[in-house]
mmCIF file of C-alpha atoms in Angstrom:
data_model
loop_
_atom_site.group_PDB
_atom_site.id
_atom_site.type_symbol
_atom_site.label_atom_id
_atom_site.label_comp_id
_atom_site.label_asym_id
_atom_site.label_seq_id
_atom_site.Cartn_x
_atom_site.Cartn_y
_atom_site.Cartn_z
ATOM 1 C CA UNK A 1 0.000 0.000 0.000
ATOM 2 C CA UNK A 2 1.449 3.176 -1.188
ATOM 3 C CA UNK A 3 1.294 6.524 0.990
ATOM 4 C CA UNK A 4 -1.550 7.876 -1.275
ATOM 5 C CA UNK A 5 -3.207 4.934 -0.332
ATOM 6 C CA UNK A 6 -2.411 5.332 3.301
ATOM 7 C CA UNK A 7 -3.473 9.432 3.343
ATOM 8 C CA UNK A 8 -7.178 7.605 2.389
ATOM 9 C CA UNK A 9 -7.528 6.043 5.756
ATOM 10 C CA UNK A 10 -9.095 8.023 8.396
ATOM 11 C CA UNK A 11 -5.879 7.462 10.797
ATOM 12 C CA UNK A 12 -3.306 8.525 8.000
ATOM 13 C CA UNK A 13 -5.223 11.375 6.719
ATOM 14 C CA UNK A 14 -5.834 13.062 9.945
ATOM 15 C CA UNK A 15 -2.350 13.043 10.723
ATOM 16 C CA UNK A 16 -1.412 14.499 7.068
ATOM 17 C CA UNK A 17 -4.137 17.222 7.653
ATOM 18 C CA UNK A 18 -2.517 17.707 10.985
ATOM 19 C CA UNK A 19 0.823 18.194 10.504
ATOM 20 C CA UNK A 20 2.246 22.213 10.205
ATOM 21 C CA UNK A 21 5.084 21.029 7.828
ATOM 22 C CA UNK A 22 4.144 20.901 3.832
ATOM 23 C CA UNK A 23 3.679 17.466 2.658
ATOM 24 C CA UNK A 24 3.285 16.980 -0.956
ATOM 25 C CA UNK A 25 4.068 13.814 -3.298
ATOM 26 C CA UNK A 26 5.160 13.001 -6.280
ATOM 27 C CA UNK A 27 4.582 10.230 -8.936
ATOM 28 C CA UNK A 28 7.596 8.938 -10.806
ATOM 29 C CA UNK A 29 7.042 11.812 -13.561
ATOM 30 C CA UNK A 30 7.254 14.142 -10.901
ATOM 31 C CA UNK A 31 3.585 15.055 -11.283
ATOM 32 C CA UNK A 32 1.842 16.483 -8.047
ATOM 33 C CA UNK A 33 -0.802 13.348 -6.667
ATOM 34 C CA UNK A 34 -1.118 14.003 -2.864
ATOM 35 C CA UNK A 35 -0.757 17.218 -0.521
ATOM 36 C CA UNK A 36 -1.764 18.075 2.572
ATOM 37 C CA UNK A 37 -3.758 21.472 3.773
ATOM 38 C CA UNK A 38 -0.445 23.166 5.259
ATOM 39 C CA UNK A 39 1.331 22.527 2.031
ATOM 40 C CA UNK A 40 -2.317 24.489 0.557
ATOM 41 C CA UNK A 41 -1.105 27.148 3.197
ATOM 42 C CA UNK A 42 2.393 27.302 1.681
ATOM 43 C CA UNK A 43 1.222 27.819 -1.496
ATOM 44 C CA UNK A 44 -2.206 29.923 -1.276
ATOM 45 C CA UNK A 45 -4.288 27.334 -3.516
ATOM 46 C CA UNK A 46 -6.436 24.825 -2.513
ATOM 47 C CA UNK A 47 -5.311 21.006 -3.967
ATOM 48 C CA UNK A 48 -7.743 20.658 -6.680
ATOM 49 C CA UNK A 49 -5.868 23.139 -8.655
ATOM 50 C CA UNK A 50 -2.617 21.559 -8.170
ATOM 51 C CA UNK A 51 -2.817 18.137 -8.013
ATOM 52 C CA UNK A 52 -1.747 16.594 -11.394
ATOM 53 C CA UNK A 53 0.810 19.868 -11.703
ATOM 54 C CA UNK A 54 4.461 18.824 -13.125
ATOM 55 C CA UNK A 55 7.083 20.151 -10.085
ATOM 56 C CA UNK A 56 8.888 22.252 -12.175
ATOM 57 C CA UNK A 57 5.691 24.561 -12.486
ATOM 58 C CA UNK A 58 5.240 24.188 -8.588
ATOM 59 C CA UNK A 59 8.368 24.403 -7.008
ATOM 60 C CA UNK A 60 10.118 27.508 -9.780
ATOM 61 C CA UNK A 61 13.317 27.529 -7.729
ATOM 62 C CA UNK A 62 16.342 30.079 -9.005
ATOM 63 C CA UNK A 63 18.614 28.691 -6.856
ATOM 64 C CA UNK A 64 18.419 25.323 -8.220
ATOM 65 C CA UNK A 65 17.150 23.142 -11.221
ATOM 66 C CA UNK A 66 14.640 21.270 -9.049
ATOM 67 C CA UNK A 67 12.859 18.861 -11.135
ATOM 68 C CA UNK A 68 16.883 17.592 -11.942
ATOM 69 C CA UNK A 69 17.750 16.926 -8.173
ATOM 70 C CA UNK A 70 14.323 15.106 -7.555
ATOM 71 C CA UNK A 71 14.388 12.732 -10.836
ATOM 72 C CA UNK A 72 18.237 12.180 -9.254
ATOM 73 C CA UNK A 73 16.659 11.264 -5.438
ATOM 74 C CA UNK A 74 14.720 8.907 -7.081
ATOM 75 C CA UNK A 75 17.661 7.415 -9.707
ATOM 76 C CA UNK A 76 20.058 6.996 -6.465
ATOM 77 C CA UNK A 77 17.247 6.204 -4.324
ATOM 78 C CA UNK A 78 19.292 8.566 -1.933
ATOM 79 C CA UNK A 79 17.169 11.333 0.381
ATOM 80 C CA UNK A 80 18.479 14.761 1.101
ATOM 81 C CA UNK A 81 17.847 17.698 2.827
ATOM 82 C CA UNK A 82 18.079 21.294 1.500
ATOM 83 C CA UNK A 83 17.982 24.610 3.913
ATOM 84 C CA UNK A 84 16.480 28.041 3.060
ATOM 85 C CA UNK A 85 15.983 27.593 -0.347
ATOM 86 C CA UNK A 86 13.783 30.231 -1.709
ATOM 87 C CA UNK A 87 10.678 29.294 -3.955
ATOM 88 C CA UNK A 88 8.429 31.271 -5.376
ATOM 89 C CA UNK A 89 4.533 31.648 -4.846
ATOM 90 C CA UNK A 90 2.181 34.047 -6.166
ATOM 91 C CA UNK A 91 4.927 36.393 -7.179
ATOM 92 C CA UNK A 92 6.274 36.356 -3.957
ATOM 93 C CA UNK A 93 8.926 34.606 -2.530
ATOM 94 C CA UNK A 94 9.636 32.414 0.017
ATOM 95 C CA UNK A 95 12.142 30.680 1.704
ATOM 96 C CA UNK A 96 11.763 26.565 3.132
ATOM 97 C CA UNK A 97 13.910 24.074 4.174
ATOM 98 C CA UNK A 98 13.186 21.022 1.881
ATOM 99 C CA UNK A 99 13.608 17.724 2.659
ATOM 100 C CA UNK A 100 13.128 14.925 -0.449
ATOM 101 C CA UNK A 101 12.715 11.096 0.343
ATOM 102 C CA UNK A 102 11.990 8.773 -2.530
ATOM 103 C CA UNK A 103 9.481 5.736 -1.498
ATOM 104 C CA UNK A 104 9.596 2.467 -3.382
ATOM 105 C CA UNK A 105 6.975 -0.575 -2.974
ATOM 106 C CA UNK A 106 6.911 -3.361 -4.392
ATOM 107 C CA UNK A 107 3.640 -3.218 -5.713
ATOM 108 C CA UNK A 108 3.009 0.136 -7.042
ATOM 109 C CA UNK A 109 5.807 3.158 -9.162
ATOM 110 C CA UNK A 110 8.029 4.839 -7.352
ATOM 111 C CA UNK A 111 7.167 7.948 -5.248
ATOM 112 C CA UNK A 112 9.517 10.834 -4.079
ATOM 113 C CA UNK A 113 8.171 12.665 -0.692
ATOM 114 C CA UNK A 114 8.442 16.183 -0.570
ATOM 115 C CA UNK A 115 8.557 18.086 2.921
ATOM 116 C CA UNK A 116 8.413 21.513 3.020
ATOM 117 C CA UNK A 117 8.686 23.767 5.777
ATOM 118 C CA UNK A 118 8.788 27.410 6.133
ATOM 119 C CA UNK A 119 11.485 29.329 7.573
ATOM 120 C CA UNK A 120 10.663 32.912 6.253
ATOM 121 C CA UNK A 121 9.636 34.168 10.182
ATOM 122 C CA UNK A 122 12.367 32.448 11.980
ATOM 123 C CA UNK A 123 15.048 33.891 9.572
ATOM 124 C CA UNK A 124 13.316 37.254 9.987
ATOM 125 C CA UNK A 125 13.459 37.152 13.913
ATOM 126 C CA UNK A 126 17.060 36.039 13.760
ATOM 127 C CA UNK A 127 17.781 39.113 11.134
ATOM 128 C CA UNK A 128 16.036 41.427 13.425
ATOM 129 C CA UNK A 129 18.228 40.476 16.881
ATOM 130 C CA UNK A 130 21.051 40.902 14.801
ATOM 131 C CA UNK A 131 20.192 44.460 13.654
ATOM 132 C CA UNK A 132 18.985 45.400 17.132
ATOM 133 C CA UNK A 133 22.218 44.084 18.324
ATOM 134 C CA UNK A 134 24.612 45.493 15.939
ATOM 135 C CA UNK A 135 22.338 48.830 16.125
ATOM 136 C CA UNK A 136 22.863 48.803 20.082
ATOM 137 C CA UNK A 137 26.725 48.046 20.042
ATOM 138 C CA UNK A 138 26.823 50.902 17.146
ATOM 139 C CA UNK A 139 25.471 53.563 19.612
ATOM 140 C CA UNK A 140 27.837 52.140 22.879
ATOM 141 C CA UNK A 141 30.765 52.749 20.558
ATOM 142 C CA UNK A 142 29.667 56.599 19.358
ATOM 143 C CA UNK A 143 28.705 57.347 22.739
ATOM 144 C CA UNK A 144 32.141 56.317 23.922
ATOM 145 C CA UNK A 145 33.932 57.365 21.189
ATOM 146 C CA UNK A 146 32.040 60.783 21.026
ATOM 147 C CA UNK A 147 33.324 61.245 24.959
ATOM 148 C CA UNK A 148 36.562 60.883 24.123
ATOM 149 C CA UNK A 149 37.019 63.164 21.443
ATOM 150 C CA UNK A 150 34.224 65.890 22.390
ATOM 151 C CA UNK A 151 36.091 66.606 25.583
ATOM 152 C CA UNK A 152 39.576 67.746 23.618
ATOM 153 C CA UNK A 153 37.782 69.310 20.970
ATOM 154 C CA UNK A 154 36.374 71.837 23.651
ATOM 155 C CA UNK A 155 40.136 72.240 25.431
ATOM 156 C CA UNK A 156 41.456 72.987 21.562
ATOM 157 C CA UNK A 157 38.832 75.376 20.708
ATOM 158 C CA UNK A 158 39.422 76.899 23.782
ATOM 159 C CA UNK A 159 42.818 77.267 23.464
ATOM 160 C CA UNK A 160 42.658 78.687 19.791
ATOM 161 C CA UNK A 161 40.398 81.407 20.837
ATOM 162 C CA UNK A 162 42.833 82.684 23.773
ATOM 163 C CA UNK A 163 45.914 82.303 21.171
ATOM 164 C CA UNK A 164 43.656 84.279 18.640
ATOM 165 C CA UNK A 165 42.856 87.017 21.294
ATOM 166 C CA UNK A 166 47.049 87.636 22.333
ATOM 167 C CA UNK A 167 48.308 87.231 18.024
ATOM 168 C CA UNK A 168 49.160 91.005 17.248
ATOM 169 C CA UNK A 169 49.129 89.795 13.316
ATOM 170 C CA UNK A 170 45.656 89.039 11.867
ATOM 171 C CA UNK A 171 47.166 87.303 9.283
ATOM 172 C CA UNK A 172 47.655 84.941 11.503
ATOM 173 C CA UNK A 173 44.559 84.568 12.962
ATOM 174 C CA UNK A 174 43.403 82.861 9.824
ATOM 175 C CA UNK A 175 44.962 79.931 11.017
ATOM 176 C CA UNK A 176 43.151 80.054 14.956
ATOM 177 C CA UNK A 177 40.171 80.178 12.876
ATOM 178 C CA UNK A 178 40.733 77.412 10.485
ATOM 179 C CA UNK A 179 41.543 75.137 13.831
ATOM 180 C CA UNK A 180 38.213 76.348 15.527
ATOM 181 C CA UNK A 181 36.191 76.069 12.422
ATOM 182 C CA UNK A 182 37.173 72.209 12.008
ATOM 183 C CA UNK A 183 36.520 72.064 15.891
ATOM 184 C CA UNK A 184 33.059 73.192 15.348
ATOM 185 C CA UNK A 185 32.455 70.876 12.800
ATOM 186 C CA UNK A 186 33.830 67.823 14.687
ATOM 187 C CA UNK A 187 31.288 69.021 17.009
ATOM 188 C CA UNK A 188 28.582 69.196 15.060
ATOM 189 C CA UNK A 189 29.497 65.759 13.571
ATOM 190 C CA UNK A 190 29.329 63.995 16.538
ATOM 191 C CA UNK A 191 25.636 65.651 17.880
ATOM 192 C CA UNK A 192 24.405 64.290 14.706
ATOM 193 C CA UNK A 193 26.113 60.700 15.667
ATOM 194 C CA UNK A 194 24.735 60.523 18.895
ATOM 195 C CA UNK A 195 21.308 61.978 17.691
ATOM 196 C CA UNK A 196 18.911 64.371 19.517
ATOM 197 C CA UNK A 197 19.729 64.842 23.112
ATOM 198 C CA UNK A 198 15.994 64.760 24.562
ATOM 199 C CA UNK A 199 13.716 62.783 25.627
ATOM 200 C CA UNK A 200 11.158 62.215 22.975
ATOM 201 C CA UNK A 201 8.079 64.364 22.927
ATOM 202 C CA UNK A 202 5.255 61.997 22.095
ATOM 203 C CA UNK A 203 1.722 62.853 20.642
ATOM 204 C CA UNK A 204 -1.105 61.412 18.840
ATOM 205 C CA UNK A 205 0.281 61.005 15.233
ATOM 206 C CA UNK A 206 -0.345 59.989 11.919
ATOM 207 C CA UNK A 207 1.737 58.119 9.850
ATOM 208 C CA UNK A 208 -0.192 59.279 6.617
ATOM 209 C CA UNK A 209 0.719 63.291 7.745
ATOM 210 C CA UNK A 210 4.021 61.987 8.493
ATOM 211 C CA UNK A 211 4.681 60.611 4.763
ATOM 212 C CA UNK A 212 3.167 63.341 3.072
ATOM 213 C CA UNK A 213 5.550 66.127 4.933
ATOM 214 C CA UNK A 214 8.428 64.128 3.856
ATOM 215 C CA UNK A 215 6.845 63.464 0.332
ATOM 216 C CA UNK A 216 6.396 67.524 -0.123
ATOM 217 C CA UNK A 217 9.998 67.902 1.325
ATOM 218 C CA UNK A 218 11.724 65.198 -1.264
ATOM 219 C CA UNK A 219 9.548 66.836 -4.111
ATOM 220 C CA UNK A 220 10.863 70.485 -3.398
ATOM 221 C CA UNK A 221 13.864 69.276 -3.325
ATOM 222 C CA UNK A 222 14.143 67.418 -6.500
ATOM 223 C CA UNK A 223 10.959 69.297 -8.691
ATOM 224 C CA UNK A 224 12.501 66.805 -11.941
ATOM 225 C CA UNK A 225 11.953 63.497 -10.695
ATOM 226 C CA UNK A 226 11.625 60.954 -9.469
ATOM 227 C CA UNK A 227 7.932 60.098 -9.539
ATOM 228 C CA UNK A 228 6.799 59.465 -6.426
ATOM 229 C CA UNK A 229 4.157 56.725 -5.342
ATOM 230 C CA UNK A 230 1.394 56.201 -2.497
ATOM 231 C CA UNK A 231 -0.047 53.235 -1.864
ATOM 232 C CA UNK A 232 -1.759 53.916 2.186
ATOM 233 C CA UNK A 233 -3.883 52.022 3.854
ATOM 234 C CA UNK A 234 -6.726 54.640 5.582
ATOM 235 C CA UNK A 235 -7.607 51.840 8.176
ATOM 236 C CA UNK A 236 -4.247 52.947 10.443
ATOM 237 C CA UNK A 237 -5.049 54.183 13.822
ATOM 238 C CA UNK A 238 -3.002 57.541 15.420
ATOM 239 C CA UNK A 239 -0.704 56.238 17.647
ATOM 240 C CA UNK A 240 1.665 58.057 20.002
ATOM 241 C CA UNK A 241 5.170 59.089 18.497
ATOM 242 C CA UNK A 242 7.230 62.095 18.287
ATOM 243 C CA UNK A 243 6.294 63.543 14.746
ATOM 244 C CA UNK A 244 9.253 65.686 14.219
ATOM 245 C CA UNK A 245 11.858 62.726 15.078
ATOM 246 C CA UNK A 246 10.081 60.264 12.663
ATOM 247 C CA UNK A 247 9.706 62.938 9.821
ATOM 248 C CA UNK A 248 13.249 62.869 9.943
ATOM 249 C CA UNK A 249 14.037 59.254 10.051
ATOM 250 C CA UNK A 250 11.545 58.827 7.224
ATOM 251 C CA UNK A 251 13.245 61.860 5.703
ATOM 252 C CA UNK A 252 16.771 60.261 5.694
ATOM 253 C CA UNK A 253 14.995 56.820 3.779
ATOM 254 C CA UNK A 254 13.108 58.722 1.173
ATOM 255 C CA UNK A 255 16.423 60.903 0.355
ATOM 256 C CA UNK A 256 18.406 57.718 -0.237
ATOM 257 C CA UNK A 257 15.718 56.230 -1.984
ATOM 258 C CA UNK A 258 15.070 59.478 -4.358
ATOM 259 C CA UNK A 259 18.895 59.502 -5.410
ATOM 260 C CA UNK A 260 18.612 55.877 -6.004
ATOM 261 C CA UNK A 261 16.052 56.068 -8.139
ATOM 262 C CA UNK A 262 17.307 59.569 -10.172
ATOM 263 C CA UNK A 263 15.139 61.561 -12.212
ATOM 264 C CA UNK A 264 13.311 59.618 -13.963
ATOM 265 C CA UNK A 265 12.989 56.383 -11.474
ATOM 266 C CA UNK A 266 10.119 55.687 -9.180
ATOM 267 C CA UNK A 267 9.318 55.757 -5.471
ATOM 268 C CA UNK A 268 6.687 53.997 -3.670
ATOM 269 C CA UNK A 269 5.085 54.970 -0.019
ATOM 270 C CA UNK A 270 3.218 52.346 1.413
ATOM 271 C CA UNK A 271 1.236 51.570 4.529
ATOM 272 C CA UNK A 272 0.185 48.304 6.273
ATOM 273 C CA UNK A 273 -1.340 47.117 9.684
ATOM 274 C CA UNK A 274 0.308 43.672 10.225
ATOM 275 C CA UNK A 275 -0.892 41.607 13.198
ATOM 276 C CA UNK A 276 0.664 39.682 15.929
ATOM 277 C CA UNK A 277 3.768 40.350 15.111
ATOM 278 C CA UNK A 278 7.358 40.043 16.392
ATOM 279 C CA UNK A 279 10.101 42.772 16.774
ATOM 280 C CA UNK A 280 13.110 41.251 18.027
ATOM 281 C CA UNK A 281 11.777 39.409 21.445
ATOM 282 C CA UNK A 282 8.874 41.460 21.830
ATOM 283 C CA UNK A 283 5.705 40.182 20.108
ATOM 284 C CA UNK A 284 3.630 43.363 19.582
ATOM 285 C CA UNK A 285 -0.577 42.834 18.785
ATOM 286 C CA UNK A 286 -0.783 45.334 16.440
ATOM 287 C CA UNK A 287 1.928 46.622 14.011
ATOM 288 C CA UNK A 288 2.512 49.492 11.301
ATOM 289 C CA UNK A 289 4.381 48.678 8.223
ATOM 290 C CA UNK A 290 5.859 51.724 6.475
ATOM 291 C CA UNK A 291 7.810 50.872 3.047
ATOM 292 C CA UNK A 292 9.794 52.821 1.210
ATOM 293 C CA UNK A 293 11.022 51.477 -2.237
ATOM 294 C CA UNK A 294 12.523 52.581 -5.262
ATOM 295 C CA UNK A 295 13.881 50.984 -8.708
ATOM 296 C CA UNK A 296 17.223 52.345 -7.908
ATOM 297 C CA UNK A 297 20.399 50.197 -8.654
ATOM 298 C CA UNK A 298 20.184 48.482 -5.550
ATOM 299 C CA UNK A 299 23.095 48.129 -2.594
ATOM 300 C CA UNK A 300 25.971 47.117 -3.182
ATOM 301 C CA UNK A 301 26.846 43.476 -1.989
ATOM 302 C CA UNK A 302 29.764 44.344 -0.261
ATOM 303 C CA UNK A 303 28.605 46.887 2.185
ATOM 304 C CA UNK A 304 24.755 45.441 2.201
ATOM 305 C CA UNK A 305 25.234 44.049 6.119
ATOM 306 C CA UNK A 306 26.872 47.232 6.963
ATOM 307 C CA UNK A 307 24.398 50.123 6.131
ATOM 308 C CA UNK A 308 23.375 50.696 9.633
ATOM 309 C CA UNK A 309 26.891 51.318 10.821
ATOM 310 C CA UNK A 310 27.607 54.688 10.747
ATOM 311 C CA UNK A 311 30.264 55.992 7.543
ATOM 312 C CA UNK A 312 29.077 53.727 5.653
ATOM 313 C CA UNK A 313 27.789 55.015 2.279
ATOM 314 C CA UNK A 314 26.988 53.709 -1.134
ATOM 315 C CA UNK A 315 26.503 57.079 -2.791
ATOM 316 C CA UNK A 316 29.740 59.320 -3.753
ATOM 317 C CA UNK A 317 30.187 62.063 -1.318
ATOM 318 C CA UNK A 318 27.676 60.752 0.998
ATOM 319 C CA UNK A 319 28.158 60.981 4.589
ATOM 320 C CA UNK A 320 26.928 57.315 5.759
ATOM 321 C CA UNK A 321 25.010 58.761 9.011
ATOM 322 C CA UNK A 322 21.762 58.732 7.501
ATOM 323 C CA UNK A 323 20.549 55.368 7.929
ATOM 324 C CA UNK A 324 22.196 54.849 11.304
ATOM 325 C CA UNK A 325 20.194 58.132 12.406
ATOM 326 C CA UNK A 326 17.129 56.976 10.968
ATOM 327 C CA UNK A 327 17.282 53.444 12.785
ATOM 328 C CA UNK A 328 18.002 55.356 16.419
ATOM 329 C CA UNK A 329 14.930 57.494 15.875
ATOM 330 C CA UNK A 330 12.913 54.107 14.798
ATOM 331 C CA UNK A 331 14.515 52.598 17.798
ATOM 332 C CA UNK A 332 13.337 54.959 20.170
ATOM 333 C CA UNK A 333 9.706 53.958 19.313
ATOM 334 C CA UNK A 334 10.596 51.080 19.998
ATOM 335 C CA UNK A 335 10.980 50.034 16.237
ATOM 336 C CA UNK A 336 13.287 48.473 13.462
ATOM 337 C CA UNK A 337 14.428 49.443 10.197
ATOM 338 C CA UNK A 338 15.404 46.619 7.541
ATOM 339 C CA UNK A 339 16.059 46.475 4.393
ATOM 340 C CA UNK A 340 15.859 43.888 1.327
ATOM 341 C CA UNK A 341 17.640 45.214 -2.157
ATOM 342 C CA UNK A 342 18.433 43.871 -5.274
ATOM 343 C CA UNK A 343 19.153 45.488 -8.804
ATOM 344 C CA UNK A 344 16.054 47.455 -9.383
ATOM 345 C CA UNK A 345 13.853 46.819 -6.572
ATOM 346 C CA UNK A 346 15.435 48.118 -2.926
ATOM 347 C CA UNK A 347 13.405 48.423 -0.012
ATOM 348 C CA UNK A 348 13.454 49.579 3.197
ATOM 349 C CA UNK A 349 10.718 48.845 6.169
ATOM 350 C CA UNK A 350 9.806 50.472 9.065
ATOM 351 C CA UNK A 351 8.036 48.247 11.694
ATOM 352 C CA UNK A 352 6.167 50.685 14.546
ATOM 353 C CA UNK A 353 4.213 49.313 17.134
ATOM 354 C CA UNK A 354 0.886 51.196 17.094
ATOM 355 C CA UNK A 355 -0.351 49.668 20.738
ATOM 356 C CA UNK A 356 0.767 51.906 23.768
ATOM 357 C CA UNK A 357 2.593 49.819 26.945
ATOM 358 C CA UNK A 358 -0.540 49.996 28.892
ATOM 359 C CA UNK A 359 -3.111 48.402 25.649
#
């Protein structure tokens, strides 16, 4: 009795229909003949439409040829396991862990087993710790390192301004100037490291206000282009923030994305409510999704895990504090900042809680 035959009984079947991990199988022609509701789940369609379906059409996999490694699981009669490989389903992709085990009876064809289980939120909560991690070692560093140097650069400027005062030549001042000048700037520099110096100043806000100041901001500042997208959801409540401090984290991410995508590229706004969701440790009820995306060039590979630490910039001239501001302001609302980019298509999400401590 084959395990199609077995997923008939009552016993077999319940257990199928109970299981969370995607269970599908294949015939010896790799044709689709059994799978169970989560594997319906994983793929959005219900089994009538894809029973019968060759698994090249169902499992499209760009990492991989997979139709070749299943017809060779069932040639060596070898199983194997495959992590995070990313599939795609309804335009949208996801990531599983896939684990293939060919079946043979003596009484029926051969049948490969196909196990599929979804990794997608676990690989997301692991991504997240690591930002909030490297975002809170980040800030222990500038603080320290913004100790250290603000405290000489306020004994030097000090001391230029007394030599300035007692040089009889003003030529020579130019020089007492050019050392407090750079001073000053040093000082400036590391303010905007370390971020505002306040407490937050929370009030009802709304995100949508919040997106169109920075949209009217970005267009004044390039009138030429790019073209500039909304796509809001009305449903999303007020919700306590301070207004000016996520204006200008937002600020910072449209800027990067409108030089990205140059004058005549695109940039999209959009709003979500996502529910029961997880930030870091912290598993929030309700949650606001703000994206930002344009059809820029995309990050560079080589500095794509380090655009949160501060200096690090992937546009000439750029001063690489943007994104590190933007995901301390997030942060102080108790928020995250990540991004996904490829050529054409980069993207960065905010995640806000919208409930209060005491909801």
């Amino acid at each position: 009795m084959t395990i199609r035959q077995l997923g008939k009984t009552t016993l077999e079947r319940m257990i199928l229909d109970h299981l969370n991990t995607a269970v599908m199988l294949f015939d010896k022609q790799l044709c689709l003949t059994y799978l169970n509701p989560a594997a319906e789940i994983l793929f959005e369609v219900s089994s009538r439409h894809l029973v019968g379906q060759h698994a090249a059409h169902l499992l499209p996999c760009p990492d991989s040829n997979v139709e070749q490694r299943l017809a060779a699981a069932l040639s060596s009669r070898h199983p194997f396991t495959e992590r995070e490989i990313n599939i795609t389903v309804a335009d949208r992709t996801k990531t599983v862990n896939c684990t293939v085990l060919p079946l043979f009876h003596f009484d029926a064809e051969d049948e490969v087993l196909v196990e599929l289980n979804q990794v997608d939120r676990q690989l997301r909560i692991t991504r997240e710790e690591h930002l909030l991690s490297q975002h809170q070692a980040t800030q222990t560093l500038i603080r320290g390192l913004a100790h250290e140097i603000k405290n000489p650069l306020g004994g030097l400027r000090g001391a230029a301004q007394l030599l300035e005062r007692e040089l009889p030549d003003p030529g020579l001042r130019e020089y007492t100037r050019i050392i407090i000048d750079e001073a000053d700037r040093l000082q400036a520099l590391m303010n905007r490291m370390l971020g505002p110096n306040r407490m937050p100043r929370r009030a009802m806000v709304n995100i949508h206000d919040v997106l169109e100041h920075v949209r009217g901001l970005i267009l004044a500042e390039s009138p030429l282009g790019p073209e500039i997208r909304r796509d809001y959801d009305p449903s999303i409540p007020d919700f306590m923030a301070d207004q000016d401090r996520l204006i200008q984290a937002f600020l910072n991410l449209a800027r990067n994305a409108a030089a990205a995508a140059g004058v005549h590229g695109h940039v999209e706004l959009k709003t979500r409510v996502l529910r029961q969701f997880t930030i870091g440790n912290r598993r929030h009820r309700l949650i606001l999704l703000a994206q930002i995306r344009d059809d820029g060039p995309g990050i560079p590979d080589e500095i794509r895990d380090q655009i949160f630490f501060p200096m690090v910039s992937g546009h000439p001239g750029g001063s690489g504090l943007g994104l590190p501001i933007a995901q301390e302001l997030v942060s102080q609302h108790a928020g995250l900042i990540e991004c996904n980019s490829r050529p054409g298509d980069t993207a960065f999400i905010v995640y806000l809680p919208l409930e209060s401590d005491h909801d």
